[in-house]
PDB file of C-alpha atoms in Angstrom:
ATOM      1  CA  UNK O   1     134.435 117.172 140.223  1.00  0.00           C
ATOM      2  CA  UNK O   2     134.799 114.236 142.799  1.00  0.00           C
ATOM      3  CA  UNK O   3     132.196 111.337 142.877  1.00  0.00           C
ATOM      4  CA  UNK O   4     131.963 112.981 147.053  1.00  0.00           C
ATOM      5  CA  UNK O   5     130.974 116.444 145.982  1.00  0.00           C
ATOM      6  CA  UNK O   6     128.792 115.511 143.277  1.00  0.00           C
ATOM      7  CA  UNK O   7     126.576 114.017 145.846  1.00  0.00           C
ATOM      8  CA  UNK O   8     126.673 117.101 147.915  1.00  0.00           C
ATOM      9  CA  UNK O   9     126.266 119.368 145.755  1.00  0.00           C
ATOM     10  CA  UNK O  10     123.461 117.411 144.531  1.00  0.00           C
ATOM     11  CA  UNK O  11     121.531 117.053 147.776  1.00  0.00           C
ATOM     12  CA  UNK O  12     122.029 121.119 148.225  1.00  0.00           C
ATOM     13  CA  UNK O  13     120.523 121.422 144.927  1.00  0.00           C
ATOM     14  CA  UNK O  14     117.340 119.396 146.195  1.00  0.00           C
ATOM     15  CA  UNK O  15     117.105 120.633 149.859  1.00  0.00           C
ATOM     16  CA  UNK O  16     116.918 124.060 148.289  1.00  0.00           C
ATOM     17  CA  UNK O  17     113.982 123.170 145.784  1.00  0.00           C
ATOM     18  CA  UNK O  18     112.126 122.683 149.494  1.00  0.00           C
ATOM     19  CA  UNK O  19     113.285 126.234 150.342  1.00  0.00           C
ATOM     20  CA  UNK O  20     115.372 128.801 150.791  1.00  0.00           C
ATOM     21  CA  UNK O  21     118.020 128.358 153.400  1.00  0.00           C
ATOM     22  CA  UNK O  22     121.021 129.604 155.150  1.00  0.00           C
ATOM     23  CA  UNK O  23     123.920 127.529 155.774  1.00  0.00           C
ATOM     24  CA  UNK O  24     123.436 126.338 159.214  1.00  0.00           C
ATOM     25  CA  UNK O  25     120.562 125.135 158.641  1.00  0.00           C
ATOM     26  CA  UNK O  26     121.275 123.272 155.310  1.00  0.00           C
ATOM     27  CA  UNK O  27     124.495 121.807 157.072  1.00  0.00           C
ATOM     28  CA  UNK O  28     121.727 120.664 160.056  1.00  0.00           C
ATOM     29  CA  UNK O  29     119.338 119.415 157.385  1.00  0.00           C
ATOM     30  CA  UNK O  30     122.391 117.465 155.336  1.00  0.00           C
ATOM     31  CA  UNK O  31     122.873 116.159 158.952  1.00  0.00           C
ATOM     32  CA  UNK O  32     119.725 114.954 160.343  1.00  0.00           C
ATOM     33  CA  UNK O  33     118.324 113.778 157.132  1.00  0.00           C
ATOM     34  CA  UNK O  34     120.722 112.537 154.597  1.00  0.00           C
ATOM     35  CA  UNK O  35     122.733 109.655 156.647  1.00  0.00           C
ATOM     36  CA  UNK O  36     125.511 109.656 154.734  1.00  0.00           C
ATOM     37  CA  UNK O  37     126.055 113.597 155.326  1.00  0.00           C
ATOM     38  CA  UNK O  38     126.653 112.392 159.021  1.00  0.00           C
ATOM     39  CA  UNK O  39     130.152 113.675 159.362  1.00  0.00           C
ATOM     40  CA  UNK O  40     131.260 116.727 156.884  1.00  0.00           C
ATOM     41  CA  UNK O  41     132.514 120.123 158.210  1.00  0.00           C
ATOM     42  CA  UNK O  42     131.377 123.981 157.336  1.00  0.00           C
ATOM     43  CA  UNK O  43     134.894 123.805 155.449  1.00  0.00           C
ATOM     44  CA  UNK O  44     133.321 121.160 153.004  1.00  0.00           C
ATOM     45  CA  UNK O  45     129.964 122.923 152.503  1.00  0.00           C
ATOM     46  CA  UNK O  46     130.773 126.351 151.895  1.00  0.00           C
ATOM     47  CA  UNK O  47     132.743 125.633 149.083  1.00  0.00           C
ATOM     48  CA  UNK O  48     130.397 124.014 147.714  1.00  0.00           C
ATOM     49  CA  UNK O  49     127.600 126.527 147.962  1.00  0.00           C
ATOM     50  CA  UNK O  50     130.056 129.152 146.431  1.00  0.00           C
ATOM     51  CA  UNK O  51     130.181 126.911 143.361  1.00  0.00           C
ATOM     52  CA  UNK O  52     127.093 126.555 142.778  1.00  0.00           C
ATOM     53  CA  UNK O  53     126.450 130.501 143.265  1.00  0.00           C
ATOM     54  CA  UNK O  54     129.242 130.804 140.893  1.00  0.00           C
ATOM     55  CA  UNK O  55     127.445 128.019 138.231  1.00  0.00           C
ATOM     56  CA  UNK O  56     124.276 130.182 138.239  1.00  0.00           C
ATOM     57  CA  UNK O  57     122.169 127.807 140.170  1.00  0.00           C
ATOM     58  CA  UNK O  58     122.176 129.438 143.611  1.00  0.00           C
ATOM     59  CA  UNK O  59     121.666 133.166 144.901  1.00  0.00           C
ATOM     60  CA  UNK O  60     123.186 134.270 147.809  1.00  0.00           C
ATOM     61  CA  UNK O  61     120.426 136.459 149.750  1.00  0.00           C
ATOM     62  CA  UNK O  62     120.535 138.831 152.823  1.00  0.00           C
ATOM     63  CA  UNK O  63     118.538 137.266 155.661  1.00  0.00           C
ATOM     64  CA  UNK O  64     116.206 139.370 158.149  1.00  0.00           C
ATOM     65  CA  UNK O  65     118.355 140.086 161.641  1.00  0.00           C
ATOM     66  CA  UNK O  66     116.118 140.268 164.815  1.00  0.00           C
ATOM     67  CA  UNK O  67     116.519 143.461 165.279  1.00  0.00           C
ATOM     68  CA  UNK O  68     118.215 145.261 161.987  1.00  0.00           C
ATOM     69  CA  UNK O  69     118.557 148.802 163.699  1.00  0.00           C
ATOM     70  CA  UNK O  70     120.537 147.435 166.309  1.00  0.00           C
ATOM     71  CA  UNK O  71     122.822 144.831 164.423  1.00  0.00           C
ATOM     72  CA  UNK O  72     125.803 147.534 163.140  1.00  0.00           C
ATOM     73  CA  UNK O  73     125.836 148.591 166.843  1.00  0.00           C
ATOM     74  CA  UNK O  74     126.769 144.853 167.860  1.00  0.00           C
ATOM     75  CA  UNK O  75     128.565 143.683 164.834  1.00  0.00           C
ATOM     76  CA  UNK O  76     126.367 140.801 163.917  1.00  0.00           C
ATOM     77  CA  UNK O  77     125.823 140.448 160.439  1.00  0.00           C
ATOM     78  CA  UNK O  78     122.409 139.022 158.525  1.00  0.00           C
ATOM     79  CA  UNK O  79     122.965 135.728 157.505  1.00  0.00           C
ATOM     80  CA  UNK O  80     123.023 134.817 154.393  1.00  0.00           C
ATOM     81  CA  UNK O  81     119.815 132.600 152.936  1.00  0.00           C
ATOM     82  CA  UNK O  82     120.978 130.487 149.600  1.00  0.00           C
ATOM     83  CA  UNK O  83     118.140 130.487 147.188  1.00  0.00           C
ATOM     84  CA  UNK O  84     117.470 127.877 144.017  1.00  0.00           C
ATOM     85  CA  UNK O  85     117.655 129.801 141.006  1.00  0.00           C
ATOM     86  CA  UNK O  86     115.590 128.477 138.030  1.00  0.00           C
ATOM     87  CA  UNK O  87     118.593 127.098 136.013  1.00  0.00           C
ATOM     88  CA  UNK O  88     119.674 125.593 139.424  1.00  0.00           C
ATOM     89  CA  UNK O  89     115.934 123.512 139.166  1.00  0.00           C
ATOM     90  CA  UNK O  90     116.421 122.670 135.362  1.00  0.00           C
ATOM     91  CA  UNK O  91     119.614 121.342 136.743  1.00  0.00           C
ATOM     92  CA  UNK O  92     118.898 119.366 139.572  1.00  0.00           C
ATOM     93  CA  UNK O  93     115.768 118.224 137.167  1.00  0.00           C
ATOM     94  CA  UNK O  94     118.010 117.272 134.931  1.00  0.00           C
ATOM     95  CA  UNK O  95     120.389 115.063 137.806  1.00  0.00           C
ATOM     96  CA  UNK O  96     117.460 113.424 139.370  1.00  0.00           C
ATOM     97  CA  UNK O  97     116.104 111.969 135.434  1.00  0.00           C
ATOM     98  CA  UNK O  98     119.850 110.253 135.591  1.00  0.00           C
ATOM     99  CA  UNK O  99     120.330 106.562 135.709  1.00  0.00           C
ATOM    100  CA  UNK O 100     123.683 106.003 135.687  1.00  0.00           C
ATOM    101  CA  UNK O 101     126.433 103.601 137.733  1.00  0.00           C
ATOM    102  CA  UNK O 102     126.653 106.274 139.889  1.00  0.00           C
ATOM    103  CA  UNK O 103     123.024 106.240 140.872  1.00  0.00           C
ATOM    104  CA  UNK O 104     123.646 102.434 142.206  1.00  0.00           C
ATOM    105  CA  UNK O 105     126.751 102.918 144.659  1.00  0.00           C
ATOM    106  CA  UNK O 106     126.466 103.018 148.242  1.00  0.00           C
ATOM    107  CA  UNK O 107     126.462 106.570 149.203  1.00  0.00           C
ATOM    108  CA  UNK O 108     125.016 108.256 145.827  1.00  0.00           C
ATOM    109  CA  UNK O 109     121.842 105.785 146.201  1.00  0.00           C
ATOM    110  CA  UNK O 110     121.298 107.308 149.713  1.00  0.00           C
ATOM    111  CA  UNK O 111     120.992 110.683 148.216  1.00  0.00           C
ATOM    112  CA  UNK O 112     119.287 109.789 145.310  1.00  0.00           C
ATOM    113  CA  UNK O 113     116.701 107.634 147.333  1.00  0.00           C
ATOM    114  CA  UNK O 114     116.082 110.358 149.860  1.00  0.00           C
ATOM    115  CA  UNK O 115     114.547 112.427 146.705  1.00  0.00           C
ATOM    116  CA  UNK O 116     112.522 109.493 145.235  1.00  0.00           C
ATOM    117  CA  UNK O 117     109.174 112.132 146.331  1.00  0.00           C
ATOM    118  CA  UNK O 118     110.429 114.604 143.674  1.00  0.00           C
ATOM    119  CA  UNK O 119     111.504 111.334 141.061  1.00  0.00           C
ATOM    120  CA  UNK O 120     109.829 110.296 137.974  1.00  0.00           C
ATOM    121  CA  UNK O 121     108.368 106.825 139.080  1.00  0.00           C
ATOM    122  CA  UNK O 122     109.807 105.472 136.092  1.00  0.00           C
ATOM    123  CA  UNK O 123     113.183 106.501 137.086  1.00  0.00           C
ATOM    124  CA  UNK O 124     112.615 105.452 140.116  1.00  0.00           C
ATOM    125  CA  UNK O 125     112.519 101.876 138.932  1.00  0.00           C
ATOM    126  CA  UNK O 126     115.400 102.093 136.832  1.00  0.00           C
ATOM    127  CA  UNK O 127     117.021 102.954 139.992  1.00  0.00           C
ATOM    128  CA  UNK O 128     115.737 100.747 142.036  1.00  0.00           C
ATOM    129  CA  UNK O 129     116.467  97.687 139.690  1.00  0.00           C
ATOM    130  CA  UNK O 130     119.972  98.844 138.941  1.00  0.00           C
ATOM    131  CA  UNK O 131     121.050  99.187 142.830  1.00  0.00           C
ATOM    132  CA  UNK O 132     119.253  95.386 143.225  1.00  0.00           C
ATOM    133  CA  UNK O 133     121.433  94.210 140.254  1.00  0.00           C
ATOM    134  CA  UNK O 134     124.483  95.697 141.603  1.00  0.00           C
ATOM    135  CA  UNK O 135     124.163  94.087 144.718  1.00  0.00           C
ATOM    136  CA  UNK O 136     123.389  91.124 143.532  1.00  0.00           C
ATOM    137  CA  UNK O 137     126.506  90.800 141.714  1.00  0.00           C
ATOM    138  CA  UNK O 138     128.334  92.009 144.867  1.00  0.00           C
ATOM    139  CA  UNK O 139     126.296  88.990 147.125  1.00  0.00           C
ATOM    140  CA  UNK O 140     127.393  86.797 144.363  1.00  0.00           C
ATOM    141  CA  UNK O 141     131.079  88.208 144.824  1.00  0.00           C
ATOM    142  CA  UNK O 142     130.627  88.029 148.199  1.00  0.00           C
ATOM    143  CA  UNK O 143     129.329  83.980 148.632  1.00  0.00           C
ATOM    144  CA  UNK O 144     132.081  82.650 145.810  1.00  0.00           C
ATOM    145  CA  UNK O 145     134.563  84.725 148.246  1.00  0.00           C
ATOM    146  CA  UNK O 146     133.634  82.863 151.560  1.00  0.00           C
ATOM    147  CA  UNK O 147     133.802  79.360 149.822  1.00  0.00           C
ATOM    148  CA  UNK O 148     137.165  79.868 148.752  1.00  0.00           C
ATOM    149  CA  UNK O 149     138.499  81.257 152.299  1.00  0.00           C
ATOM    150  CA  UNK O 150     135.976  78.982 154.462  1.00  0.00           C
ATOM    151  CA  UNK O 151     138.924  76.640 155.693  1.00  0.00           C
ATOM    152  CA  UNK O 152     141.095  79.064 156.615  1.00  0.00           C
ATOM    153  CA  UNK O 153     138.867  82.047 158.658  1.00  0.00           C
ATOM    154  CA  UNK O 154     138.607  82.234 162.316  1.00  0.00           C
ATOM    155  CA  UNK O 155     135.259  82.294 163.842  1.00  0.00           C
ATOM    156  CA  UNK O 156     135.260  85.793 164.038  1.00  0.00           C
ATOM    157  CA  UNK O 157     136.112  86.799 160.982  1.00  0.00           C
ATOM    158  CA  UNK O 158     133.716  83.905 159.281  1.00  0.00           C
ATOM    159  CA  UNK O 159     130.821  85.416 161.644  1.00  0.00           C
ATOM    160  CA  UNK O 160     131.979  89.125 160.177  1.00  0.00           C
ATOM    161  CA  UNK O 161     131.639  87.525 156.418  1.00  0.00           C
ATOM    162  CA  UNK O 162     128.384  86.090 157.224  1.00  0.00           C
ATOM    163  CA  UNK O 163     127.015  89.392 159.059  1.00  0.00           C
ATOM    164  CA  UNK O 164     127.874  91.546 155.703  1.00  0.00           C
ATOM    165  CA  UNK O 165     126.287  89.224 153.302  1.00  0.00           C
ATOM    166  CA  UNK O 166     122.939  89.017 155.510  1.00  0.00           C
ATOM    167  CA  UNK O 167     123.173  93.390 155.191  1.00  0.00           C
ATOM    168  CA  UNK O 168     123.265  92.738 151.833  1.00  0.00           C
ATOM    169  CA  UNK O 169     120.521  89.680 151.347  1.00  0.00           C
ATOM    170  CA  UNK O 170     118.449  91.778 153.821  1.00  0.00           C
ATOM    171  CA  UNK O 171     118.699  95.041 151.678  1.00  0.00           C
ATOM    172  CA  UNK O 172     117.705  92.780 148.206  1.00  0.00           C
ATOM    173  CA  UNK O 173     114.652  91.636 149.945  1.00  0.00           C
ATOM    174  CA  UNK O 174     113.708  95.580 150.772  1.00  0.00           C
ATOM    175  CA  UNK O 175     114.553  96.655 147.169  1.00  0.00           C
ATOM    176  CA  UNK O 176     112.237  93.948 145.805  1.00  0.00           C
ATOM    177  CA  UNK O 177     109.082  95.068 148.097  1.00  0.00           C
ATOM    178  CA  UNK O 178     109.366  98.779 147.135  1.00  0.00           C
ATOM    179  CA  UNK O 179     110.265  97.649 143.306  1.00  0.00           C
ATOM    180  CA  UNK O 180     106.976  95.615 143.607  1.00  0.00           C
ATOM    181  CA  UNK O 181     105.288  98.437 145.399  1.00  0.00           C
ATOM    182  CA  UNK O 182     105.961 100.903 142.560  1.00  0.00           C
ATOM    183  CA  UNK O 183     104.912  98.205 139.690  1.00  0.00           C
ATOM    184  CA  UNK O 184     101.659  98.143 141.633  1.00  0.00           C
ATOM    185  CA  UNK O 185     101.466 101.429 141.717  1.00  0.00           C
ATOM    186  CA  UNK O 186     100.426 101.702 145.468  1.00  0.00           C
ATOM    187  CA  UNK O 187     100.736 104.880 147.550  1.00  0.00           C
ATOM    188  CA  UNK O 188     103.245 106.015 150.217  1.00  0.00           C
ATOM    189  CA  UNK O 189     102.917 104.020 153.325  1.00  0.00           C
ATOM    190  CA  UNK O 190     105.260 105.842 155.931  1.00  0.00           C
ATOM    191  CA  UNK O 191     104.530 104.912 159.646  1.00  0.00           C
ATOM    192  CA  UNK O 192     106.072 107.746 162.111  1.00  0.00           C
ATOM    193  CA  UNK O 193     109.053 105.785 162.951  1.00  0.00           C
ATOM    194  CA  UNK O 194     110.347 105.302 159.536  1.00  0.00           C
ATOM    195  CA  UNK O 195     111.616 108.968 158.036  1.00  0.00           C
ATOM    196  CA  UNK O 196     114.590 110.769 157.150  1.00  0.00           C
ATOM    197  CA  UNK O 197     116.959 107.976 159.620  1.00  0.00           C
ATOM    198  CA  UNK O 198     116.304 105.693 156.922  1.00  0.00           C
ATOM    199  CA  UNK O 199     117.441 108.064 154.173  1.00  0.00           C
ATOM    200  CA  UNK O 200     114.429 109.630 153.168  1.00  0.00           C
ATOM    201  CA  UNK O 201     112.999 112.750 153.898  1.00  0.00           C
ATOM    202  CA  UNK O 202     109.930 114.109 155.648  1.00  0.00           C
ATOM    203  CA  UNK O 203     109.384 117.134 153.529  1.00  0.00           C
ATOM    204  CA  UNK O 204     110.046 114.743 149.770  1.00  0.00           C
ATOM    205  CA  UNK O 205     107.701 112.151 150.934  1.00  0.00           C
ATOM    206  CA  UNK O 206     104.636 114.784 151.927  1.00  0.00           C
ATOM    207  CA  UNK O 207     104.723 116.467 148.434  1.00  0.00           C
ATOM    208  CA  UNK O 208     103.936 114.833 144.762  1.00  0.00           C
ATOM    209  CA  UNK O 209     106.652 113.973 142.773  1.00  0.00           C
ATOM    210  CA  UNK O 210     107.345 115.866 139.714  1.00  0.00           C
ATOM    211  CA  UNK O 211     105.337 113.380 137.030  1.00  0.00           C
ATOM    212  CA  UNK O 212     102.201 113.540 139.136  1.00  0.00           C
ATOM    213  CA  UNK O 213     102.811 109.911 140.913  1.00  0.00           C
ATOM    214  CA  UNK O 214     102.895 109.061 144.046  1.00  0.00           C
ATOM    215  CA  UNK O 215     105.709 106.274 144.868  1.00  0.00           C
ATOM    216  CA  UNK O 216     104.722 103.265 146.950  1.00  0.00           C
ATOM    217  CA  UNK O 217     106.922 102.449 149.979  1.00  0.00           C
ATOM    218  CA  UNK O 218     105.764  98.792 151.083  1.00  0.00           C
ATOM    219  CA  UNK O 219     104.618  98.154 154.894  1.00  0.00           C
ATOM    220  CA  UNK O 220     107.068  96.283 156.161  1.00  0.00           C
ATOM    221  CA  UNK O 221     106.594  92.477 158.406  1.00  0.00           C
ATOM    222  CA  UNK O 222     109.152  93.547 161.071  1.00  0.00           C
ATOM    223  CA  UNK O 223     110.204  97.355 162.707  1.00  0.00           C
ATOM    224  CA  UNK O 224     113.363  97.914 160.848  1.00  0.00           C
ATOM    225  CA  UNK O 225     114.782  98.130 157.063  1.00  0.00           C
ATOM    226  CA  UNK O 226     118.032  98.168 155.889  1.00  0.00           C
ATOM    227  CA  UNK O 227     119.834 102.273 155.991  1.00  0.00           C
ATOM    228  CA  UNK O 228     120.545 102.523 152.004  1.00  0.00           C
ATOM    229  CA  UNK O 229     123.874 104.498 153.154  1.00  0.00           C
ATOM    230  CA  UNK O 230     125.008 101.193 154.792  1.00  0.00           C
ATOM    231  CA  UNK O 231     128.258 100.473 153.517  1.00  0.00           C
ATOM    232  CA  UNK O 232     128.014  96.489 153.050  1.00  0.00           C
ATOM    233  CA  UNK O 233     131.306  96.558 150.976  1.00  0.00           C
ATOM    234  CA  UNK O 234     133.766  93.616 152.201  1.00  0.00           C
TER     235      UNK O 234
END
């Protein structure tokens, strides 16, 4: 399985522990609220839904039609709702208590961030610290990189280096406030602009997380925070 589908078939797994849903509106939901869903095709999730049926961890039922007498005279079919079976939530249990590399990188973070309301807060830390480390090392990367080609950049490109290490200094400086948020232990602070275009979502941050503890999102001195599914990558 690809690192790509892994992360979808992840963030099916946990729309689906919301509710059931059929496959419009998990494709609109993967849309909408998971940024780095922003561009994938029917043809990518259907697939991937017929997996996880086939895995045990989804059941494919027969939605309500408006009107159920009339639908064989018109052709239109019920639609068909995908529901979390309970070795699908042992397994996505069993995904979100992971810490791996994987957790750290640009696009699985995103997912795994926009499901920190159903995460154990101490693997939310472990999460949190390893994506900080990993960029660290990248910033470090990124700063030895631009004193070696300094002399020979154009303006442009030097002002392009210097833009993707301030994404990535800026980010650091978010990680630390919610790392220090969670150490203190402090609730959810979510104003009404901040949501699922910053990778999180509405439904996750409205319900307790699995351990009982609420994660603590820091208020913030300025309107905007790095998108976690910002590719900062040179």
């Amino acid at each position: 399985m690809s690192r790509r589908s892994g992360i979808l078939e992840f963030a099916v797994l946990g729309l689906l522990r919301e509710s059931p849903m059929h496959g419009y509106e998990l494709r609109k939901r993967l849309n909408t609220s998971l940024g780095v869903f922003r561009a994938f095709s029917y043809g990518t999730l259907y697939p991937c839904l017929k997996t996880l049926v086939a895995n045990g961890w989804l059941i494919e039922e027969s939605g309500s039609t408006p009107d159920a007498l009339a639908a064989p005279l018109t052709g239109r079919r019920a639609k068909i709702v995908y529901r979390l079976t309970a070795e699908g939530k042992e397994h996505f249990e069993e995904l979100l208590s992971q810490t791996g590399p994987d957790a750290y990188e640009d696009e699985h973070f995103a997912a795994r961030f926009a499901f920190f309301g159903q995460t154990s807060r101490d693997v939310r830390m472990r999460v949190l610290e390893g994506r900080r480390s990993r960029l660290e090392e990248r910033l470090e990367k990124m700063r030895a990189s631009l004193a070696r080609t300094r002399e020979r950049l154009d303006d442009y490109t030097l002002e392009l280096q210097r833009h993707g290490m301030e994404s990535v200094e800026r980010e650091v400086r978010w990680l630390n406030e919610l790392i220090e948020s969670e150490r203190a232990g402090r609730d959810v602070k979510r104003s009404g602009s901040e949501g699922t275009s910053r990778g999180t979502s509405e439904s996750s941050a409205q319900r307790d997380n699995t351990s009982g503890e609420t994660g603590g999102l820091p208020r913030h001195r300025d309107s905007t925070r790095p998108d976690p599914s910002d590719d900062t990558t040179t």
